[in-house]
mmCIF file of C-alpha atoms in Angstrom:
data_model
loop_
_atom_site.group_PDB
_atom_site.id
_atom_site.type_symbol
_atom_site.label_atom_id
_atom_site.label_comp_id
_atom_site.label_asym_id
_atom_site.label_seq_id
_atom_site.Cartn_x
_atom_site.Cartn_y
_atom_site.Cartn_z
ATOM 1 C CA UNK A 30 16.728 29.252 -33.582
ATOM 2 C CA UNK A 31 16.697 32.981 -35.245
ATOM 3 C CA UNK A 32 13.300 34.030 -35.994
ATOM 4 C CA UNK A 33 11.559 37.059 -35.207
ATOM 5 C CA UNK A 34 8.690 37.131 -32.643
ATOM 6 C CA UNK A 35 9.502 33.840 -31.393
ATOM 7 C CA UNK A 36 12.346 32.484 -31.926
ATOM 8 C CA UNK A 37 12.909 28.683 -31.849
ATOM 9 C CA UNK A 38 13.346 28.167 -28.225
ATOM 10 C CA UNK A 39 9.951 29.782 -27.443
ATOM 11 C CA UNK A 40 8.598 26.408 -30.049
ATOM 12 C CA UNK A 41 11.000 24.266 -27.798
ATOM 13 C CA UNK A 42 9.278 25.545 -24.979
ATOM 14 C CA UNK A 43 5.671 24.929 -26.723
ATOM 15 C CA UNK A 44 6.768 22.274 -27.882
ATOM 16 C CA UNK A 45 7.828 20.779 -24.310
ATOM 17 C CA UNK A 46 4.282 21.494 -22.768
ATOM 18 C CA UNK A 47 1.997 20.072 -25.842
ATOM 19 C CA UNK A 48 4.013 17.237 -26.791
ATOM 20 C CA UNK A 49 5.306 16.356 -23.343
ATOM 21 C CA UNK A 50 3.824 12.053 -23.189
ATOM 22 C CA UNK A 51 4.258 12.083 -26.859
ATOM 23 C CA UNK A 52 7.851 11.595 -27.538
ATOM 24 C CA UNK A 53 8.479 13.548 -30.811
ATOM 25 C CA UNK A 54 12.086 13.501 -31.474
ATOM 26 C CA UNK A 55 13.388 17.467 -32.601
ATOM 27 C CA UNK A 56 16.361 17.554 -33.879
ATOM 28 C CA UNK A 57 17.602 21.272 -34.237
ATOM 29 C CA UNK A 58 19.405 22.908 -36.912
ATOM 30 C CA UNK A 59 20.873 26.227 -36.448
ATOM 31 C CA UNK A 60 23.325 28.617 -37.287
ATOM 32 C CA UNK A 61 23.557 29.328 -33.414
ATOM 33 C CA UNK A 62 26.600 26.871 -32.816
ATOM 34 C CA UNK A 63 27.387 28.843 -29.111
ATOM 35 C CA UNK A 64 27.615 26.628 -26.327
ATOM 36 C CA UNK A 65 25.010 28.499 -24.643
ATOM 37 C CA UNK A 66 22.217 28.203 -27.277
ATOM 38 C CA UNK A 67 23.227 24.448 -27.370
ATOM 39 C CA UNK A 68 22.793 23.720 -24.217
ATOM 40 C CA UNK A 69 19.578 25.727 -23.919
ATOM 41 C CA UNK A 70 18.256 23.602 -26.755
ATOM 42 C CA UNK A 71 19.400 20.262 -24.809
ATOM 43 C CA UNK A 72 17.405 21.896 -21.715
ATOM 44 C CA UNK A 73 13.772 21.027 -23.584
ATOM 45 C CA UNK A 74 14.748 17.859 -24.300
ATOM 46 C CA UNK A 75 15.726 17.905 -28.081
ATOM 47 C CA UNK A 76 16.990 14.407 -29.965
ATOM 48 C CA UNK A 77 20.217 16.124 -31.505
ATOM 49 C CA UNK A 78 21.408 19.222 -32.619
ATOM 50 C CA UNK A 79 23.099 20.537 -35.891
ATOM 51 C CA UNK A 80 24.861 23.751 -36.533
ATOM 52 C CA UNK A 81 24.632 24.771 -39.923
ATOM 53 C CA UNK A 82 26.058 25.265 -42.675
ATOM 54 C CA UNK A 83 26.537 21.623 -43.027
ATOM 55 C CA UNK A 84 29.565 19.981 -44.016
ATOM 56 C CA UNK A 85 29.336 16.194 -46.151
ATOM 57 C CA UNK A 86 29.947 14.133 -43.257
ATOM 58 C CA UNK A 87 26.940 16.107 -41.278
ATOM 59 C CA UNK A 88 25.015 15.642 -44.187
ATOM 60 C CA UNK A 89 25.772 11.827 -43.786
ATOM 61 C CA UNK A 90 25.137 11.413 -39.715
ATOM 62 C CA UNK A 91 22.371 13.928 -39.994
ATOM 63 C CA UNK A 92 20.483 11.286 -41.845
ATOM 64 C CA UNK A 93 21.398 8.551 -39.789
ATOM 65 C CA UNK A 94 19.988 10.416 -36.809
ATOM 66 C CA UNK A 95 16.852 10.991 -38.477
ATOM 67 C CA UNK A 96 16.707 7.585 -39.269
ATOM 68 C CA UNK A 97 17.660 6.393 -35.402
ATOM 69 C CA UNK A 98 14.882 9.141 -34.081
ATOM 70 C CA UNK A 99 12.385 7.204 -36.157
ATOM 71 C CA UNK A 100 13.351 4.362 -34.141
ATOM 72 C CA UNK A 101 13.280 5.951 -30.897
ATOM 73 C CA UNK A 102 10.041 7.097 -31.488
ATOM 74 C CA UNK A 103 9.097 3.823 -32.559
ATOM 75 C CA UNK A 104 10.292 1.923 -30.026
ATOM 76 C CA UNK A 105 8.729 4.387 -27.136
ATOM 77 C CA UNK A 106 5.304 4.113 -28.965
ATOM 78 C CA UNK A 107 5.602 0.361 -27.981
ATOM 79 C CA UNK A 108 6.779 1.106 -24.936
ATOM 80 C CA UNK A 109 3.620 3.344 -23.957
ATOM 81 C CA UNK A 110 1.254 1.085 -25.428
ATOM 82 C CA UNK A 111 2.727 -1.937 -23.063
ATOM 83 C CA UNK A 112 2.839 0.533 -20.158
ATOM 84 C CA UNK A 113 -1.056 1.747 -20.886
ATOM 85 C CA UNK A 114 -2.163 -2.062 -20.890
ATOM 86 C CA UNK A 115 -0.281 -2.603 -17.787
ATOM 87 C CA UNK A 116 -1.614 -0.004 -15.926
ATOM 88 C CA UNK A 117 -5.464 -0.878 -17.500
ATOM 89 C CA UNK A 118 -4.240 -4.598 -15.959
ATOM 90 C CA UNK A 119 -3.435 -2.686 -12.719
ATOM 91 C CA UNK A 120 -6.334 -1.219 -12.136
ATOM 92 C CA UNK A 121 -8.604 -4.439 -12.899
ATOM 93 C CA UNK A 122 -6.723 -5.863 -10.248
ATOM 94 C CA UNK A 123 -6.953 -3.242 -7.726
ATOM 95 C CA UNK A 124 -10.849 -3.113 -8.733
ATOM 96 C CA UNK A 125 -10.755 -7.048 -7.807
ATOM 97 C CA UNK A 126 -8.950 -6.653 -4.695
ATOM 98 C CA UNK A 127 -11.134 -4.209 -3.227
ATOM 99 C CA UNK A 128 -14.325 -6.210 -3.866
ATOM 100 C CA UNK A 129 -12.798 -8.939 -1.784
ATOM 101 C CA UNK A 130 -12.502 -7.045 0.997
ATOM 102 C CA UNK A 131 -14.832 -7.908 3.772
ATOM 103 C CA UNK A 132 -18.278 -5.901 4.279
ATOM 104 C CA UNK A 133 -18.281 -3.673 7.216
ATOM 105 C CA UNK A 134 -20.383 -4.783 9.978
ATOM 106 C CA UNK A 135 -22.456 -3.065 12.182
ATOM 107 C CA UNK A 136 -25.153 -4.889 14.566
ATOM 108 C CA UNK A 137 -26.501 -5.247 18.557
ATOM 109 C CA UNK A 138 -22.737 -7.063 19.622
ATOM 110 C CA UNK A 139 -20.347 -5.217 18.006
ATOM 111 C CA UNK A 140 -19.203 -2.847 15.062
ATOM 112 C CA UNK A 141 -16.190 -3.253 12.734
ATOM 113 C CA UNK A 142 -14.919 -0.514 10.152
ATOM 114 C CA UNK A 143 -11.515 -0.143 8.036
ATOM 115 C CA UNK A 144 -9.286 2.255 6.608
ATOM 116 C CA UNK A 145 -7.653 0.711 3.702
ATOM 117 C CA UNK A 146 -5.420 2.454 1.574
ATOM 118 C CA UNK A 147 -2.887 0.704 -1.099
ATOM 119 C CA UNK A 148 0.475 2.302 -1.659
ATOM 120 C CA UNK A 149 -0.047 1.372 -5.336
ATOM 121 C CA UNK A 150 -2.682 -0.192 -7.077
ATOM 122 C CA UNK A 151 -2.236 -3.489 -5.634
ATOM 123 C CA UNK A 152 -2.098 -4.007 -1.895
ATOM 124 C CA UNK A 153 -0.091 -6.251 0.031
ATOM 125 C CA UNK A 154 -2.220 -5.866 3.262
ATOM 126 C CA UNK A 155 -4.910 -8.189 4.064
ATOM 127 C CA UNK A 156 -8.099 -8.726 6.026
ATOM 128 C CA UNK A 157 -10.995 -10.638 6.289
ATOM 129 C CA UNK A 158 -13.971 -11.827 9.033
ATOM 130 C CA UNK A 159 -14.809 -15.007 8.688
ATOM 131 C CA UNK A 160 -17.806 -16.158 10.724
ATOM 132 C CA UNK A 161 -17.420 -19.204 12.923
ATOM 133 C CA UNK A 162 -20.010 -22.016 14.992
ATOM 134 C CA UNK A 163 -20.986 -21.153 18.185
ATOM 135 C CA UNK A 164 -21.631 -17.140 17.559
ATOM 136 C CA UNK A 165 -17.834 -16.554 17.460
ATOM 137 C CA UNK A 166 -16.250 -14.694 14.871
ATOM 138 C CA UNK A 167 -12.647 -15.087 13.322
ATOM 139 C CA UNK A 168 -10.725 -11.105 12.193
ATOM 140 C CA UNK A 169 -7.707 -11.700 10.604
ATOM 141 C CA UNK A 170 -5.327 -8.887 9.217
ATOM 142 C CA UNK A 171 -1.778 -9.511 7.774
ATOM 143 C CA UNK A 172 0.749 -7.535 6.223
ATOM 144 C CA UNK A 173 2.712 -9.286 3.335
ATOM 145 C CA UNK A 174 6.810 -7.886 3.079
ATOM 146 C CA UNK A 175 6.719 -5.313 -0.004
ATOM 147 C CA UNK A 176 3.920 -3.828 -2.001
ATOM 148 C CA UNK A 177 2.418 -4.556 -5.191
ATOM 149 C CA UNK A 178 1.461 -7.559 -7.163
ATOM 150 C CA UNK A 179 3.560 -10.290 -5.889
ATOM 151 C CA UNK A 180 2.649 -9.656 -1.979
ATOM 152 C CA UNK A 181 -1.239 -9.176 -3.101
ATOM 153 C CA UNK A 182 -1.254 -12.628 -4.871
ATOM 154 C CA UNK A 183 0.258 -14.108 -1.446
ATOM 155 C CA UNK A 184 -2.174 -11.776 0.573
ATOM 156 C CA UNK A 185 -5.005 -13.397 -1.941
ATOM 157 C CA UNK A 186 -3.752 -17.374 -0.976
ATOM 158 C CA UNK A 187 -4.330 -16.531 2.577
ATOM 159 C CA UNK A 188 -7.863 -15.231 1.707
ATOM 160 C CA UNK A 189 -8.346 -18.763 0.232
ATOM 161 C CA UNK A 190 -6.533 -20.740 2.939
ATOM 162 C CA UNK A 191 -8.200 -18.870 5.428
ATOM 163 C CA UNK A 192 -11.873 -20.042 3.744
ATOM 164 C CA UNK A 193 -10.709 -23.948 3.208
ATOM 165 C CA UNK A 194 -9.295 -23.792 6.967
ATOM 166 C CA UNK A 195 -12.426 -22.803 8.382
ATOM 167 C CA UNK A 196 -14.899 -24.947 5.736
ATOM 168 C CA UNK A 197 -12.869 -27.843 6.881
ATOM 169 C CA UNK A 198 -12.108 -27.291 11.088
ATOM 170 C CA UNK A 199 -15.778 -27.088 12.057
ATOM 171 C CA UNK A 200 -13.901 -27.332 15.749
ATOM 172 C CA UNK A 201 -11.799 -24.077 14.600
ATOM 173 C CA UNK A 202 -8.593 -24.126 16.967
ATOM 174 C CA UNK A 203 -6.605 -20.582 16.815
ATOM 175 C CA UNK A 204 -3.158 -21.806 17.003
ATOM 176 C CA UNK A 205 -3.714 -24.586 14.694
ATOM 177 C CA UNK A 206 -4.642 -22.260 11.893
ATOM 178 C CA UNK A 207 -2.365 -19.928 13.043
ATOM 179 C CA UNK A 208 0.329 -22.875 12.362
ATOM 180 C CA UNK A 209 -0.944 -24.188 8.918
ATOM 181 C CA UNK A 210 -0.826 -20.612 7.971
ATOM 182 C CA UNK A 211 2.848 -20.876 8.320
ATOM 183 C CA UNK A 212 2.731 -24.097 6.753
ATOM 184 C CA UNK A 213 1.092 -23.562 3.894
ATOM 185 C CA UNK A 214 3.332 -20.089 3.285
ATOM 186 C CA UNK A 215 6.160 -22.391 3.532
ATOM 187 C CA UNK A 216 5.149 -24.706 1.129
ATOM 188 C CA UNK A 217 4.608 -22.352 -1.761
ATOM 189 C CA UNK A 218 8.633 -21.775 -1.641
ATOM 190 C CA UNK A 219 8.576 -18.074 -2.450
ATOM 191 C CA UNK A 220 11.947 -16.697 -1.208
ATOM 192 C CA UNK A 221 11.745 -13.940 1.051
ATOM 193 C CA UNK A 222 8.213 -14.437 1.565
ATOM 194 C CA UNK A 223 7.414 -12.666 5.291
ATOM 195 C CA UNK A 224 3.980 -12.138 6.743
ATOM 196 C CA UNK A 225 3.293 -10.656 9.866
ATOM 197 C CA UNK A 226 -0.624 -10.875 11.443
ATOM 198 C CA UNK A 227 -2.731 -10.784 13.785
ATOM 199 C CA UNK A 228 -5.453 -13.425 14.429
ATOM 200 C CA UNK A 229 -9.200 -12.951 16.551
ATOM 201 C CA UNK A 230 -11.363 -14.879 17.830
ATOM 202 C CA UNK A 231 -14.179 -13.246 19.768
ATOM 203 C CA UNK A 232 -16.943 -14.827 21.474
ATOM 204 C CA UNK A 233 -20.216 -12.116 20.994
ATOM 205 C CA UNK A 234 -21.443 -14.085 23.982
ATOM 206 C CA UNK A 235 -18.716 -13.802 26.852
ATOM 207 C CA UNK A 236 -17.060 -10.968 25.188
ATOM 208 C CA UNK A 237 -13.201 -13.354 25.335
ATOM 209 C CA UNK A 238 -10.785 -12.013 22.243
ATOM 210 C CA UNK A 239 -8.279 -14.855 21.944
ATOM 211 C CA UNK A 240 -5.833 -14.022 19.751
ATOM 212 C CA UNK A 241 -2.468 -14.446 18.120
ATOM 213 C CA UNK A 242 0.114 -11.880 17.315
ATOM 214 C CA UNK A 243 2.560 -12.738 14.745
ATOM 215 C CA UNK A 244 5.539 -9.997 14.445
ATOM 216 C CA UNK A 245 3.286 -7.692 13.551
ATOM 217 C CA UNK A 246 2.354 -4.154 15.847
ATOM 218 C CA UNK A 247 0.436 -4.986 18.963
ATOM 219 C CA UNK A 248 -3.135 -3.731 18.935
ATOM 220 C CA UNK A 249 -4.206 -1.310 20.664
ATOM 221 C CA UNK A 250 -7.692 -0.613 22.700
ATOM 222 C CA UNK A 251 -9.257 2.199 23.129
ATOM 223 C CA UNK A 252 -10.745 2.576 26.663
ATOM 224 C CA UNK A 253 -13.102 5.596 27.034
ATOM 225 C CA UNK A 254 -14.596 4.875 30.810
ATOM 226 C CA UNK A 255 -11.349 4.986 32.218
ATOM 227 C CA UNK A 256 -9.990 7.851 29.210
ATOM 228 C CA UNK A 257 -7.241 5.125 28.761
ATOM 229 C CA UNK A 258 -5.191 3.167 25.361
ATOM 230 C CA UNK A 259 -3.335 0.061 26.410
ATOM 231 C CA UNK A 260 -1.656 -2.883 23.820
ATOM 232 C CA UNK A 261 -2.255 -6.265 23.570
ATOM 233 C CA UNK A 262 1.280 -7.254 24.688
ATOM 234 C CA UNK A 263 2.043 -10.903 25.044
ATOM 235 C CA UNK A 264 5.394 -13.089 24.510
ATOM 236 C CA UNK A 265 4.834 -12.471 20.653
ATOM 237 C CA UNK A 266 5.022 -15.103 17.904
ATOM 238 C CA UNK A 267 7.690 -15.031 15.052
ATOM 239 C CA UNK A 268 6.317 -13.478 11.708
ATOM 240 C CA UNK A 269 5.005 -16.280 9.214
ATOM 241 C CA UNK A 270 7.121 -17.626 6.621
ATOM 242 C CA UNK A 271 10.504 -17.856 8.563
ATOM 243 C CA UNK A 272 10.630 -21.395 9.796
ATOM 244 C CA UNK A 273 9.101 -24.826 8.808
ATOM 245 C CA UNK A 274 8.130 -25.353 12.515
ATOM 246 C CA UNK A 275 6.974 -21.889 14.426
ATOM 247 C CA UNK A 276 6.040 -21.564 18.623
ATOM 248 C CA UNK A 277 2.283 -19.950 18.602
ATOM 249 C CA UNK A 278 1.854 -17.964 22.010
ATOM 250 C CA UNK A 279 -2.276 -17.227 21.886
ATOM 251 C CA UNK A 280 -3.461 -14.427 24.289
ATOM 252 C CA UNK A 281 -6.804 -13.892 25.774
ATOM 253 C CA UNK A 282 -8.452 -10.610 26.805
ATOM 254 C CA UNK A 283 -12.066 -10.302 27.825
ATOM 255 C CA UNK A 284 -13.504 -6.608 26.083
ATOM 256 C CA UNK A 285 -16.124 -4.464 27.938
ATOM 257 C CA UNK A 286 -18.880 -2.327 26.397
ATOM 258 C CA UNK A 287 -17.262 0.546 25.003
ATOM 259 C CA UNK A 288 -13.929 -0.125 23.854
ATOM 260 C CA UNK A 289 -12.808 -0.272 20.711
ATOM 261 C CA UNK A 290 -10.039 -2.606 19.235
ATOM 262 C CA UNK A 291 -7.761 -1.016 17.134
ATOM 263 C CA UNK A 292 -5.266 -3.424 14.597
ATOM 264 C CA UNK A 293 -2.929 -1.222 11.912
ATOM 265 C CA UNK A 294 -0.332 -2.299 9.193
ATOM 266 C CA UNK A 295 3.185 -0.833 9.659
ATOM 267 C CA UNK A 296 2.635 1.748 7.186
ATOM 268 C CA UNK A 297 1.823 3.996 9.431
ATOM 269 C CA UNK A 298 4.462 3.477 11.688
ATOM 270 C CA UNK A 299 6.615 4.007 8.849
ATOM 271 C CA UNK A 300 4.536 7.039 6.959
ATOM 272 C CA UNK A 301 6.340 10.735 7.488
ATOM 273 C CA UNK A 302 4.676 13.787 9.678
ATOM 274 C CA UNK A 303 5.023 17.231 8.401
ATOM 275 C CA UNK A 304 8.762 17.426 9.919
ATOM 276 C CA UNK A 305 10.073 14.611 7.759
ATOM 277 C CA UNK A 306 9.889 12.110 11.071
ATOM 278 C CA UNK A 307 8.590 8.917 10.810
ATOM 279 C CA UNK A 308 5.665 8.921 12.710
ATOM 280 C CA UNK A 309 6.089 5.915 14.736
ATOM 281 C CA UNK A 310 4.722 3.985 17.511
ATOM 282 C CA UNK A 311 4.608 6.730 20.038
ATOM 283 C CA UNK A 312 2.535 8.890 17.624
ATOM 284 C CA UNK A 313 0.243 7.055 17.276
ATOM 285 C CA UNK A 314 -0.201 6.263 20.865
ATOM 286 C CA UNK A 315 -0.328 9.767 22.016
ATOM 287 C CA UNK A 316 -2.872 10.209 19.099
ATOM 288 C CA UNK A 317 -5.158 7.592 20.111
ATOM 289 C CA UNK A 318 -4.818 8.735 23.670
ATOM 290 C CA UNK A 319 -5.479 12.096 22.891
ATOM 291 C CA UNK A 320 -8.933 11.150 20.720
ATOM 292 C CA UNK A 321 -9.827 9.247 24.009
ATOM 293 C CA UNK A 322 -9.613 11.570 26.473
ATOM 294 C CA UNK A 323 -11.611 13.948 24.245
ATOM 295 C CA UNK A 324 -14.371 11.350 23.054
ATOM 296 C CA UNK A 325 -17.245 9.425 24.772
ATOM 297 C CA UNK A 326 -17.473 6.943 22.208
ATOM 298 C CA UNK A 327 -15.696 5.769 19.168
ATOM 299 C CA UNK A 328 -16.135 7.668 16.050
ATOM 300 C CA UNK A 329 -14.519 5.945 12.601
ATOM 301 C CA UNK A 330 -14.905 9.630 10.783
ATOM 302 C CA UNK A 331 -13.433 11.990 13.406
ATOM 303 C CA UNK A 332 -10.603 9.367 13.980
ATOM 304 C CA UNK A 333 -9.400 8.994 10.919
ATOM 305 C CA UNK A 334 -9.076 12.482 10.524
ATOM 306 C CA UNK A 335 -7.200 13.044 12.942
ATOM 307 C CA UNK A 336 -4.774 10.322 12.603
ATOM 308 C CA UNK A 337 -4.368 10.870 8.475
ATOM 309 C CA UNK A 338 -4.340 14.360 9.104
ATOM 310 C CA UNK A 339 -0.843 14.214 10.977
ATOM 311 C CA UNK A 340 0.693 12.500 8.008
ATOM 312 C CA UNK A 341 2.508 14.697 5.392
ATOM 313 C CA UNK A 342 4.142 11.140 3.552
ATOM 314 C CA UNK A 343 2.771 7.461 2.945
ATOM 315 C CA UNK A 344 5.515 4.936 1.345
ATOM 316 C CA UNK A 345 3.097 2.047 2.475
ATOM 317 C CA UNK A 346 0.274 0.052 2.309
ATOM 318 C CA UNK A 347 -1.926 0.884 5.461
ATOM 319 C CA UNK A 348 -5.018 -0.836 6.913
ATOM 320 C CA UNK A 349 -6.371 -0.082 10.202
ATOM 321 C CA UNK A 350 -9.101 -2.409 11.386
ATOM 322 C CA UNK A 351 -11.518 -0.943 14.548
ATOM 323 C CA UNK A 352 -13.460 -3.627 16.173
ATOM 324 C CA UNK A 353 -16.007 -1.882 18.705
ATOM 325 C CA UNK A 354 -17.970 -3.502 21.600
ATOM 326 C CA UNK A 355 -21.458 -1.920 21.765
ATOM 327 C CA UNK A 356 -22.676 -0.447 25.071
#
């Protein structure tokens, strides 16, 4: 560790930043055997350390360690390599995911836009628009319990249940789907598998939203005639994935030109402000109410910005789905 110019902790400290996802074993030997020097050396991350001169015995366990470092090295080499084709695996996935997200739609009825942002790679919040018969369209978004690949392969079956429902119920009922949702959650026996969503129906010709809230946050919509933001409150229906047999309470509200429907995951509930709060319900309330009372008509852009803009901490998936009526 005695050199002059630099001495060996300034290579330690080289070392440290060159060789930092590397994993090169050092093992020191020094005739600095003070605990301070020892402990310094320790502080970069060294393998072992060895005061010299050496005695037999050292001799002995210094080339064990050598030999053992080998295998560390070895055995984290592996270790990264597995990692790196995880992550590559990751990232296909996430790449998947996003392309079956729905298109955003814009046209004379109505306009829908996300925000959709994974906590990870893998997401375990879903949506999809499904068109129906009879110029009604079907939004669904869900929230799976947890993040990451487990709750985005569940999130994925109730893409495809969602698609064989429909394909097969030409005379789509709400709270039958709704209900062989649950069903078909139950059936694949995952433990601890919770869901909560929230199901649409709306007619572009009378402008009726029936819909279905299953323990998940109660819309909100966004009011801008009367500068107002009021929830979709009804008697609620129990999260999906609970009980064989579940009581569906649909709702029904007719939406006038202008308003906007607003549907978010409980991530952002549950994301931290600048203060180390969670945000919360009455955040984003006040938020919405405030964008209202300053805006004419719904913009995605200037929304989002002001929303994500308030949050200093995301530990969650978050989708926000914004369904607007045109004028």
């Amino acid at each position: 560790m005695m050199m002059p110019v630099y001495d060996g902790f300034y290579f330690l400290e080289q070392y440290e930043k060159e060789f930092e996802k590397k994993y090169i074993p050092v093992i020191v030997m020094s005739a600095a055997g003070d605990t301070r020097s020892i402990s310094k050396a320790f502080d970069y991350g060294i393998y072992d350390y060895f005061t010299k001169p050496l005695s037999s015995v050292q001799l002995m366990s210094f080339e064990l360690k050598v030999k053992n470092a080998l295998r560390m090295k070895n055995t984290m080499d592996q270790l990264r390599e597995r990692n790196r084709i995880i992550e590559n695996e990751m990232n296909l996935a996430a790449k998947l995911q996003r392309k079956f997200l729905p298109n955003e739609i814009s046209n004379e009825n109505f306009e829908l836009k996300y925000y959709y942002r994974p906590y990870r790679e893998l997401s375990g919040d879903y949506l999809d628009v499904i068109p129906l018969a009879g110029d009604k369209v079907l939004i669904l978004i869900a929230d799976v319990v947890g993040h990451g690949t487990a709750s985005a392969m569940i999130g994925s079956m109730l893409k495809m249940h969602a698609i064989d429902f429909v394909e097969s119920h030409p005379d789509f009922d709400l709270v039958d789907f709704v209900k062989n949702s649950n069903a078909e959650l139950i059936r694949l026996g995952v433990e601890d598998t919770i869901v909560t969503a929230c199901f649409f129906i709306y007619e572009t010709k009378t402008g009726f939203l029936n819909y279905v809230v299953a323990g998940h946050p109660y819309p909100l919509v966004f009011d801008f005639d009367q500068d107002d933001v009021f929830s979709l409150e009804n008697p609620g229906t129990l999260p999906l994935g609970l009980f064989d047999n579940i009581d569906v309470m649909p709702g029904e509200i007719r939406l006038k030109a202008g308003q906007t429907l607003a549907v978010y995951t409980d991530g952002i509930l549950e994301a931290k402000d600048y203060d180390g709060e969670f945000f919360g319900l009455e955040n984003i309330e006040s938020t919405s109410k405030d964008f209202v009372e300053a805006n004419d008509v719904f913009e995605y852009n200037r929304f989002i910005t002001s929303l994500i803009g308030k949050l200093d901490s995301i530990q969650d998936d978050v989708t926000i789905v914004f369904f607007s009526i045109r004028k």
